[in-house]
Every structure is written in C-alpha cells, then in structure tokens.
Amino acid sequence: MDRIPQELALDILSRLPIPSLVQSKSVCQDWRTLTHDQLLVNKHFKQMVENDPSFILQIMGYSIQNQLYFGDLSSDRNDGNVTMIAKKLTIPPLLNFHLVSSCNGLLLLRATHPSFELCIYNPFTRDYIELPKLSHHDGVRGFGFDPTTKKYKVVEISYKRTTPFTFSHRVVRFGMRRSHQTETSSSSLIESEVHILTVGSPTWRNLGCFPFRFMWQKSQVLVNRKLHWRTTTNLIMSFDLATEQFKEVPRPDVITSNSDRRFHELVILRGCLSAVSFDGNNQELEIWVMKEYAVKDSWAKQFNIGAYVPKIFQSNYQCHSSSNSRFYLPKNCIQVLCLLRNGGILLQYGNKAIVFYDSHCRTFQDIQVTFEGISSCFTAVAHVASLNSTDTFVDA
C-alpha cells in the first residue's frame, strides 16, 4: 500500500461497493485510515451518483427482521438478464429496528430501545448516534442535509385533532397562502404538528402546525434539497431543509381531486421529482416527470406501464392473461423504485418481487435477488439509497 500513490489508492477504493469498502478497513491500518478520509467519502458518492442507484434492503420476518443488505445490480452481457446480489451489512447492536430513510449513505432507523426511538447509522464506519426522544409516535418522518449549515436534520410530522379556528393564525408561519384553508375544511379536525431536530442538538424544535395530512410513503423523496410528500387532498408539498418552510409544488393537471386517475406515490427518477398514478380501473400505471423543478409546464408523461404479475404471485392468483392481471393485485402493492441508465425501470411488487421493466420493448423481467447467507426467500423492503453529489458528507 505504501508504494501506491494516495491519490490512486483513493480512486481505486472509491469504485468499490460499500460492503467491500467496509471490509477493506480490516486489511491494514493504512487502509482503515483511508476509509475515514473525507476525500474518499466524497469521491465514493460521486461514483454512486454517476452510476445506477444502490439499494438498502431490510429483510422482514420474525426471526431475521434485523438484517440489512446492500443491493448491487448487474446484467449479463450475453442474454441481458438483470440480477441483484444482496450483501449483508453489519448492523448496530439494537434489539429491533426499522429502516425509515437514508441520506448520503447515512441510515435513519426507528429503534425499539428504552432510552431512544430514532438513531442515525453510518454503515460506512459502523457508528451510530442516538437521537433525543419525542412523545409522538404516529406520522411521517424525513431526513436530509442542510447545505447552508452543513448539518443533517430530521423532520417528524405528527397529527392531532383541533378546531377550524386553530388554522387561521398558524398557516402563515409556513409561508403558505391563506386560500389553502378552504381546501381543508372537510378535514378540519386534523392538523399536522411539525418538529425538527438538527443532528447534534440535544432537543427538538416545534415549528408549529399546518392544516394538511401527509400520506405515508415507503421511500422518502428528497429533491433539490427539499423533502416532498403528497397530502390526502392530492397536493404535493415540499419542506425546505434550509428555510424550514413548507411550500406547495405544482402538480400535473392529470392528478386532481376530480380526476379519474389515482395519485399513487411520489418518486425520484434520475434526480427529477416524479408522480405515479393509476387510471380508474387500475389497469395502467403512468409516470409523470417534472423536468424543471417547480415549473408546472415542465411536467411530462414519460412512461405507461401495463399490467403484470410477477411469477411469485401467479400461482396464488391464477391469472389467465396479463390484460386483467392487475385486478388480482392491490393497487398499492406496486412501488416504482428507480430509472436505470439504460432506460429500464425497477418496480417492486408487494415487498416480494423486484421487476425490471424495459420501457423500449415494453417487456417485464423478474429479477433474481440472491441474499448472502440466506437460503430461503423472505419479504424484503427496498429503499433507494438517497444522496446528493453536491452535498458534503459528514460523519454521523
């Protein structure tokens, strides 16, 4: 190692997948020192941004629910088949936990522990820090990086009952138009209370309340350094981690409260905010992409995906043709994971199957996922590793 220039060594290590990079710490003291070098961390995440997304998989099951895996995609040059090798990650010493979200390689975990409920885990260094407790349990959470302060922040949104009068003097502090008050009159008994924690601070800050209820989503949507959620009234709301303000993001016209299309989820496709919807009969999935952030006219329909049932479900539902197969699957069991460099889309079905959709040929391929150290098939929740190439990565 002493004979290799440090610049070259950093470049080589930056191209390794995370599990191999973690293992390299055990080779020698010099390599261990290099793995903590800030330049290596920045170079490694730049490589990840330029390539296809990486995945963090959490195995769900009574006996193995505390296992995390790093999913790495590969394709066969001969037949084009896509496979995923899931390598086991070292986990923090927690009794039980659930993966909430990720940012720049750091994982936000909800843990079962007597002294804390949330922690941030760095699989790169295997360190984790405990976050102060909050009294709320129900709601949604977000995790991101504030580039102005170079600090990580955790947002927790919980719900409580209130009266219509409560809204009139609290909405303005979030920089939102008063016209939104009329949109929430039918659900005025519920308002959202927002708390935020700057990682490293001993206490959460209460930012107040606003009259919207967010829909829970499997993976967080962090675009343009803003967290995004959809509301129960089909609005798209953003939260700026720097200004700590909410703002409505224009949605595609096809997704309105009066439309036959059902707003399914928000996702990120190659760095762009995207919206997924179904038609009234749940037969076709549409993906709309906002090509220029916050510009309404930049929304464009990029993909139409027909009905498909993965092989693992076919024996259960005994579908007779692909044209009506979607009726045999719940409308909310399909999750759009990411858009690959080759134009293909990864979909997850019911936490049991990952499917590659070729948008050019309009064909589907079930991806074989091999879990290191597990011989059986278990339910797994896939999270797309969230990161920003322009942000500075700091240790948790």
Short mmCIF file of C-alpha atoms in Angstrom, two decimals:
data_model
loop_
_atom_site.label_atom_id
_atom_site.label_comp_id
_atom_site.label_asym_id
_atom_site.label_seq_id
_atom_site.Cartn_x
_atom_site.Cartn_y
_atom_site.Cartn_z
CA MET A 1 0.00 0.00 0.00
CA ASP A 2 2.91 2.33 0.74
CA ARG A 3 4.04 2.04 -2.89
CA ILE A 4 0.70 3.22 -4.30
CA PRO A 5 0.23 7.00 -4.50
CA GLN A 6 -2.52 8.09 -2.15
CA GLU A 7 -4.46 9.76 -4.97
CA LEU A 8 -4.53 6.49 -6.94
CA ALA A 9 -5.46 4.46 -3.85
CA LEU A 10 -8.37 6.80 -3.15
CA ASP A 11 -9.57 6.47 -6.73
CA ILE A 12 -9.44 2.66 -6.58
CA LEU A 13 -11.25 2.47 -3.25
CA SER A 14 -13.91 4.95 -4.39
CA ARG A 15 -15.02 2.46 -7.06
CA LEU A 16 -15.72 -0.35 -4.59
CA PRO A 17 -19.27 -1.15 -3.42
CA ILE A 18 -19.98 -0.23 0.20
CA PRO A 19 -19.69 -3.78 1.61
CA SER A 20 -16.25 -4.25 0.02
CA LEU A 21 -15.20 -0.81 1.18
CA VAL A 22 -16.20 -1.63 4.76
CA GLN A 23 -14.28 -4.92 4.59
CA SER A 24 -11.17 -3.12 3.34
CA LYS A 25 -10.89 -1.41 6.74
CA SER A 26 -9.66 -4.71 8.17
CA VAL A 27 -6.77 -5.13 5.72
CA CYS A 28 -4.31 -2.83 7.47
CA GLN A 29 -4.09 0.37 9.48
CA ASP A 30 -3.31 2.48 6.40
CA TRP A 31 -6.44 1.28 4.64
CA ARG A 32 -8.52 1.86 7.75
CA THR A 33 -7.24 5.44 7.89
CA LEU A 34 -8.05 5.95 4.21
CA THR A 35 -11.64 4.77 4.63
CA HIS A 36 -12.21 7.67 7.03
CA ASP A 37 -10.68 10.19 4.63
CA GLN A 38 -13.28 12.83 3.70
CA LEU A 39 -11.98 12.94 0.14
CA LEU A 40 -12.63 9.20 -0.29
CA VAL A 41 -16.18 9.54 1.00
CA ASN A 42 -16.90 12.40 -1.41
CA LYS A 43 -15.34 10.53 -4.36
CA HIS A 44 -17.28 7.37 -3.50
CA PHE A 45 -20.64 9.11 -3.50
CA LYS A 46 -19.80 10.89 -6.74
CA GLN A 47 -19.24 7.48 -8.33
CA MET A 48 -22.61 6.30 -6.99
CA VAL A 49 -24.40 9.32 -8.47
CA GLU A 50 -22.93 8.69 -11.92
CA ASN A 51 -23.95 5.01 -11.86
CA ASP A 52 -27.28 3.30 -11.29
CA PRO A 53 -28.80 3.76 -7.82
CA SER A 54 -27.87 1.47 -4.98
CA PHE A 55 -30.35 -0.21 -2.66
CA ILE A 56 -30.66 -0.90 1.03
CA LEU A 57 -32.84 -3.94 1.67
CA GLN A 58 -34.38 -4.78 5.04
CA ILE A 59 -35.48 -8.38 5.45
CA MET A 60 -38.89 -8.69 7.07
CA GLY A 61 -39.55 -11.78 9.16
CA TYR A 62 -39.96 -12.82 12.76
CA SER A 63 -36.53 -14.42 13.10
CA ILE A 64 -34.45 -12.16 10.84
CA GLN A 65 -36.09 -8.75 10.92
CA ASN A 66 -32.90 -7.02 11.99
CA GLN A 67 -30.90 -7.76 8.86
CA LEU A 68 -29.86 -5.12 6.34
CA TYR A 69 -28.45 -5.80 2.89
CA PHE A 70 -26.75 -3.70 0.25
CA GLY A 71 -28.24 -4.49 -3.17
CA ASP A 72 -25.97 -4.29 -6.20
CA LEU A 73 -27.42 -4.67 -9.72
CA SER A 74 -25.64 -6.46 -12.54
CA SER A 75 -26.63 -7.50 -16.06
CA ASP A 76 -25.44 -10.37 -18.25
CA ARG A 77 -23.90 -9.09 -21.47
CA ASN A 78 -24.93 -12.24 -23.32
CA ASP A 79 -28.62 -12.51 -22.53
CA GLY A 80 -29.29 -9.11 -20.89
CA ASN A 81 -30.74 -10.67 -17.74
CA VAL A 82 -30.60 -8.40 -14.69
CA THR A 83 -29.74 -9.83 -11.29
CA MET A 84 -29.18 -8.37 -7.84
CA ILE A 85 -26.65 -9.59 -5.31
CA ALA A 86 -27.59 -8.54 -1.78
CA LYS A 87 -24.60 -8.42 0.55
CA LYS A 88 -25.16 -8.40 4.28
CA LEU A 89 -24.34 -5.20 6.14
CA THR A 90 -23.14 -5.03 9.72
CA ILE A 91 -25.98 -3.65 11.82
CA PRO A 92 -25.91 -1.62 15.05
CA PRO A 93 -26.46 -3.52 18.34
CA LEU A 94 -30.18 -2.78 18.61
CA LEU A 95 -32.90 -5.11 19.84
CA ASN A 96 -35.21 -4.24 16.97
CA PHE A 97 -35.29 -1.52 14.32
CA HIS A 98 -36.95 -0.39 11.12
CA LEU A 99 -35.25 1.44 8.26
CA VAL A 100 -37.02 4.79 7.82
CA SER A 101 -34.92 6.57 5.19
CA SER A 102 -31.39 7.37 4.05
CA CYS A 103 -29.36 10.38 3.00
CA ASN A 104 -25.78 10.47 1.71
CA GLY A 105 -25.23 6.92 2.88
CA LEU A 106 -26.49 7.52 6.42
CA LEU A 107 -29.50 5.50 7.56
CA LEU A 108 -32.29 6.80 9.78
CA LEU A 109 -33.53 3.90 11.90
CA ARG A 110 -36.57 3.70 14.17
CA ALA A 111 -35.49 1.52 17.05
CA THR A 112 -37.08 -0.34 19.95
CA HIS A 113 -34.95 0.85 22.84
CA PRO A 114 -35.72 2.10 26.37
CA SER A 115 -33.70 5.33 26.02
CA PHE A 116 -34.29 6.40 22.40
CA GLU A 117 -36.59 5.81 19.41
CA LEU A 118 -34.54 7.09 16.48
CA CYS A 119 -30.90 6.77 15.59
CA ILE A 120 -28.67 7.54 12.62
CA TYR A 121 -26.42 4.72 11.49
CA ASN A 122 -23.38 5.00 9.24
CA PRO A 123 -22.74 1.59 7.60
CA PHE A 124 -19.55 3.06 6.16
CA THR A 125 -17.95 3.48 9.60
CA ARG A 126 -20.38 1.24 11.58
CA ASP A 127 -21.02 4.10 14.01
CA TYR A 128 -24.44 5.28 15.15
CA ILE A 129 -25.79 8.08 17.30
CA GLU A 130 -28.96 8.18 19.36
CA LEU A 131 -31.48 10.98 18.78
CA PRO A 132 -33.49 12.64 21.56
CA LYS A 133 -36.93 11.18 22.23
CA LEU A 134 -40.22 12.73 21.12
CA SER A 135 -43.58 11.93 22.65
CA HIS A 136 -45.23 11.39 19.24
CA HIS A 137 -45.39 8.02 17.52
CA ASP A 138 -47.81 8.33 14.58
CA GLY A 139 -47.00 10.33 11.47
CA VAL A 140 -44.26 10.64 8.86
CA ARG A 141 -40.55 11.39 9.06
CA GLY A 142 -37.93 12.86 6.76
CA PHE A 143 -34.15 13.01 6.86
CA GLY A 144 -31.87 15.29 4.86
CA PHE A 145 -28.86 17.55 4.66
CA ASP A 146 -28.96 21.35 5.03
CA PRO A 147 -26.24 22.76 2.73
CA THR A 148 -26.33 26.19 4.37
CA THR A 149 -25.33 24.92 7.80
CA LYS A 150 -23.76 21.63 6.63
CA LYS A 151 -25.90 19.85 9.21
CA TYR A 152 -28.25 16.90 8.95
CA LYS A 153 -31.85 17.40 10.01
CA VAL A 154 -34.68 15.04 10.94
CA VAL A 155 -38.29 16.15 10.47
CA GLU A 156 -41.19 14.47 12.27
CA ILE A 157 -44.79 15.28 11.42
CA SER A 158 -47.47 14.02 13.78
CA TYR A 159 -51.22 14.55 13.78
CA LYS A 160 -53.63 15.85 16.35
CA ARG A 161 -57.27 16.91 16.49
CA THR A 162 -58.12 20.58 16.52
CA THR A 163 -60.85 23.05 15.52
CA PRO A 164 -61.17 25.15 12.36
CA PHE A 165 -60.32 28.30 14.33
CA THR A 166 -56.85 26.94 15.07
CA PHE A 167 -55.78 27.15 11.43
CA SER A 168 -56.33 30.87 10.91
CA HIS A 169 -53.23 32.04 12.78
CA ARG A 170 -50.78 29.20 12.20
CA VAL A 171 -50.67 28.64 8.45
CA VAL A 172 -48.84 31.87 7.66
CA ARG A 173 -45.67 30.94 9.55
CA PHE A 174 -45.08 28.26 6.93
CA GLY A 175 -45.20 30.80 4.13
CA MET A 176 -48.37 29.31 2.62
CA ARG A 177 -51.31 31.10 1.01
CA ARG A 178 -54.44 31.53 3.06
CA SER A 179 -56.52 30.11 0.21
CA HIS A 180 -55.43 26.66 1.36
CA GLN A 181 -57.66 27.00 4.41
CA THR A 182 -60.76 26.39 2.29
CA GLU A 183 -59.31 23.19 0.84
CA THR A 184 -59.03 21.61 4.26
CA SER A 185 -62.48 22.49 5.60
CA SER A 186 -63.71 18.92 5.20
CA SER A 187 -60.84 17.58 7.28
CA SER A 188 -60.52 20.45 9.72
CA LEU A 189 -60.49 18.15 12.71
CA ILE A 190 -56.94 17.08 11.87
CA GLU A 191 -53.82 19.24 11.71
CA SER A 192 -50.16 18.33 11.48
CA GLU A 193 -47.66 19.31 14.14
CA VAL A 194 -44.09 19.64 12.89
CA HIS A 195 -40.93 19.07 14.90
CA ILE A 196 -37.39 19.30 13.60
CA LEU A 197 -34.06 18.18 15.02
CA THR A 198 -30.68 19.40 13.91
CA VAL A 199 -28.44 16.36 14.38
CA GLY A 200 -26.09 17.13 17.25
CA SER A 201 -28.62 19.29 19.08
CA PRO A 202 -30.00 17.93 22.37
CA THR A 203 -33.62 18.98 21.72
CA TRP A 204 -36.26 19.02 19.03
CA ARG A 205 -37.77 22.35 17.91
CA ASN A 206 -41.52 22.76 17.46
CA LEU A 207 -42.23 24.57 14.18
CA GLY A 208 -45.96 24.78 14.77
CA CYS A 209 -48.90 23.29 12.88
CA PHE A 210 -50.40 23.38 9.42
CA PRO A 211 -53.69 22.01 8.06
CA PHE A 212 -52.57 19.06 5.93
CA ARG A 213 -52.20 15.37 6.47
CA PHE A 214 -49.45 13.58 4.57
CA MET A 215 -49.69 10.15 3.01
CA TRP A 216 -47.12 7.65 4.24
CA GLN A 217 -44.59 6.58 1.60
CA LYS A 218 -42.07 3.74 1.63
CA SER A 219 -39.10 5.79 0.46
CA GLN A 220 -38.56 9.47 1.13
CA VAL A 221 -38.42 11.90 -1.78
CA LEU A 222 -35.51 14.33 -1.44
CA VAL A 223 -35.18 16.57 -4.49
CA ASN A 224 -33.47 19.96 -4.80
CA ARG A 225 -32.57 19.68 -1.10
CA LYS A 226 -36.26 19.59 -0.22
CA LEU A 227 -38.34 16.78 1.26
CA HIS A 228 -41.61 16.03 -0.54
CA TRP A 229 -44.89 14.43 0.45
CA ARG A 230 -48.35 14.12 -1.07
CA THR A 231 -51.35 15.09 1.01
CA THR A 232 -54.70 13.38 1.45
CA THR A 233 -56.13 16.08 -0.85
CA ASN A 234 -53.67 15.16 -3.64
CA LEU A 235 -51.42 18.19 -3.21
CA ILE A 236 -47.63 17.97 -3.41
CA MET A 237 -45.90 19.72 -0.51
CA SER A 238 -42.20 20.40 -0.11
CA PHE A 239 -40.19 21.18 3.01
CA ASP A 240 -37.05 23.24 2.54
CA LEU A 241 -34.37 21.98 4.93
CA ALA A 242 -32.59 25.35 4.86
CA THR A 243 -35.51 27.75 5.40
CA GLU A 244 -37.60 25.15 7.28
CA GLN A 245 -40.71 26.23 5.36
CA PHE A 246 -43.40 24.28 3.57
CA LYS A 247 -44.45 25.18 0.05
CA GLU A 248 -46.84 23.71 -2.48
CA VAL A 249 -45.21 22.27 -5.59
CA PRO A 250 -47.29 22.42 -8.79
CA ARG A 251 -48.69 19.03 -9.76
CA PRO A 252 -49.51 17.66 -13.21
CA ASP A 253 -53.02 18.55 -14.37
CA VAL A 254 -53.90 14.88 -14.75
CA ILE A 255 -53.72 14.48 -10.96
CA THR A 256 -56.55 16.47 -9.41
CA SER A 257 -59.23 15.74 -6.88
CA ASN A 258 -61.78 15.46 -9.72
CA SER A 259 -59.70 13.21 -11.94
CA ASP A 260 -60.37 9.53 -12.55
CA ARG A 261 -56.67 8.88 -12.08
CA ARG A 262 -55.48 7.90 -8.62
CA PHE A 263 -52.37 9.59 -7.25
CA HIS A 264 -50.30 6.62 -6.12
CA GLU A 265 -46.91 7.92 -4.99
CA LEU A 266 -44.04 10.39 -5.43
CA VAL A 267 -40.65 9.08 -6.55
CA ILE A 268 -37.28 10.30 -7.80
CA LEU A 269 -36.22 9.38 -11.32
CA ARG A 270 -32.65 10.37 -12.22
CA GLY A 271 -32.83 13.33 -9.86
CA CYS A 272 -36.25 14.59 -11.01
CA LEU A 273 -39.44 14.76 -8.97
CA SER A 274 -41.92 12.29 -10.44
CA ALA A 275 -45.54 11.33 -9.81
CA VAL A 276 -47.08 7.89 -10.28
CA SER A 277 -50.78 7.38 -10.92
CA PHE A 278 -53.29 4.68 -11.91
CA ASP A 279 -56.36 5.05 -14.06
CA GLY A 280 -59.83 4.47 -12.67
CA ASN A 281 -59.74 0.76 -13.42
CA ASN A 282 -56.21 0.27 -12.03
CA GLN A 283 -55.11 -1.27 -15.32
CA GLU A 284 -52.31 1.08 -16.31
CA LEU A 285 -49.58 2.84 -14.42
CA GLU A 286 -48.44 6.30 -15.58
CA ILE A 287 -45.27 8.09 -14.55
CA TRP A 288 -45.07 11.86 -14.91
CA VAL A 289 -41.69 13.60 -14.59
CA MET A 290 -41.08 17.25 -13.62
CA LYS A 291 -38.11 18.02 -15.86
CA GLU A 292 -37.55 21.50 -14.40
CA TYR A 293 -38.14 21.72 -10.69
CA ALA A 294 -41.15 23.79 -9.53
CA VAL A 295 -42.13 24.63 -13.13
CA LYS A 296 -45.66 23.37 -13.74
CA ASP A 297 -45.36 23.30 -17.53
CA SER A 298 -42.33 21.01 -17.30
CA TRP A 299 -44.45 18.04 -16.17
CA ALA A 300 -44.47 15.41 -18.91
CA LYS A 301 -45.78 11.87 -19.10
CA GLN A 302 -42.73 9.70 -19.63
CA PHE A 303 -43.93 6.14 -19.11
CA ASN A 304 -47.03 3.99 -19.47
CA ILE A 305 -46.65 0.59 -17.82
CA GLY A 306 -49.22 -2.12 -18.43
CA ALA A 307 -50.41 -4.82 -16.09
CA TYR A 308 -48.03 -7.53 -14.94
CA VAL A 309 -47.97 -10.13 -12.20
CA PRO A 310 -44.56 -11.48 -11.09
CA LYS A 311 -44.06 -15.23 -11.13
CA ILE A 312 -44.12 -15.47 -7.34
CA PHE A 313 -47.74 -14.23 -7.39
CA GLN A 314 -49.00 -16.07 -10.45
CA SER A 315 -49.55 -19.40 -8.70
CA ASN A 316 -51.53 -17.65 -5.99
CA TYR A 317 -53.78 -15.56 -8.22
CA GLN A 318 -54.00 -17.95 -11.20
CA CYS A 319 -54.23 -15.14 -13.69
CA HIS A 320 -55.39 -16.18 -17.16
CA SER A 321 -53.98 -13.25 -19.08
CA SER A 322 -51.81 -10.22 -18.47
CA SER A 323 -54.61 -7.91 -19.61
CA ASN A 324 -56.62 -8.41 -16.43
CA SER A 325 -53.87 -9.44 -14.03
CA ARG A 326 -53.73 -6.14 -12.21
CA PHE A 327 -57.20 -6.78 -10.81
CA TYR A 328 -55.70 -9.60 -8.76
CA LEU A 329 -53.18 -7.32 -7.06
CA PRO A 330 -53.95 -4.49 -4.64
CA LYS A 331 -53.45 -1.12 -6.30
CA ASN A 332 -50.96 -0.01 -3.64
CA CYS A 333 -48.67 -3.05 -3.81
CA ILE A 334 -46.58 -1.72 -6.72
CA GLN A 335 -43.74 0.68 -5.96
CA VAL A 336 -41.60 2.46 -8.56
CA LEU A 337 -38.00 2.24 -7.34
CA CYS A 338 -35.83 3.99 -9.90
CA LEU A 339 -34.95 4.68 -13.53
CA LEU A 340 -31.77 2.97 -14.71
CA ARG A 341 -29.20 4.41 -17.12
CA ASN A 342 -30.35 2.04 -19.87
CA GLY A 343 -33.89 3.41 -19.68
CA GLY A 344 -35.31 0.48 -17.73
CA ILE A 345 -37.46 0.93 -14.63
CA LEU A 346 -37.23 -1.10 -11.45
CA LEU A 347 -40.55 -1.95 -9.79
CA GLN A 348 -41.24 -3.66 -6.50
CA TYR A 349 -44.36 -5.78 -6.07
CA GLY A 350 -45.74 -6.39 -2.59
CA ASN A 351 -42.27 -6.44 -0.96
CA LYS A 352 -41.79 -9.87 -2.52
CA ALA A 353 -40.57 -9.29 -6.06
CA ILE A 354 -38.35 -6.79 -7.88
CA VAL A 355 -39.11 -6.48 -11.59
CA PHE A 356 -37.17 -4.87 -14.44
CA TYR A 357 -39.38 -3.11 -16.99
CA ASP A 358 -37.86 -2.46 -20.42
CA SER A 359 -39.50 0.79 -21.50
CA HIS A 360 -38.33 0.37 -25.09
CA CYS A 361 -39.61 -3.18 -25.66
CA ARG A 362 -42.39 -2.87 -23.06
CA THR A 363 -41.42 -6.19 -21.51
CA PHE A 364 -41.05 -7.36 -17.90
CA GLN A 365 -38.34 -9.46 -16.28
CA ASP A 366 -38.40 -10.83 -12.74
CA ILE A 367 -35.07 -10.06 -11.08
CA GLN A 368 -33.44 -12.85 -9.14
CA VAL A 369 -32.28 -11.45 -5.80
CA THR A 370 -29.66 -13.53 -4.02
CA PHE A 371 -29.28 -12.76 -0.32
CA GLU A 372 -25.87 -13.51 1.11
CA GLY A 373 -26.24 -16.01 3.96
CA ILE A 374 -29.95 -16.71 3.38
CA SER A 375 -31.10 -19.77 1.50
CA SER A 376 -34.85 -19.11 1.65
CA CYS A 377 -36.98 -16.35 0.20
CA PHE A 378 -38.13 -13.70 2.64
CA THR A 379 -40.11 -10.49 2.32
CA ALA A 380 -37.80 -7.51 1.80
CA VAL A 381 -38.41 -3.75 1.73
CA ALA A 382 -36.20 -1.99 -0.81
CA HIS A 383 -35.01 1.59 -0.22
CA VAL A 384 -33.20 3.52 -2.93
CA ALA A 385 -30.06 4.94 -1.32
CA SER A 386 -30.60 8.72 -1.23
CA LEU A 387 -27.67 11.05 -1.77
CA ASN A 388 -26.75 14.42 -3.30
CA SER A 389 -23.47 14.69 -5.18
CA THR A 390 -23.17 18.41 -4.40
CA ASP A 391 -23.53 17.97 -0.65
CA THR A 392 -20.69 17.43 1.75
CA PHE A 393 -20.82 14.14 3.57
CA VAL A 394 -20.09 14.35 7.27
CA ASP A 395 -19.87 11.57 9.82
CA ALA A 396 -22.92 10.91 11.90
#
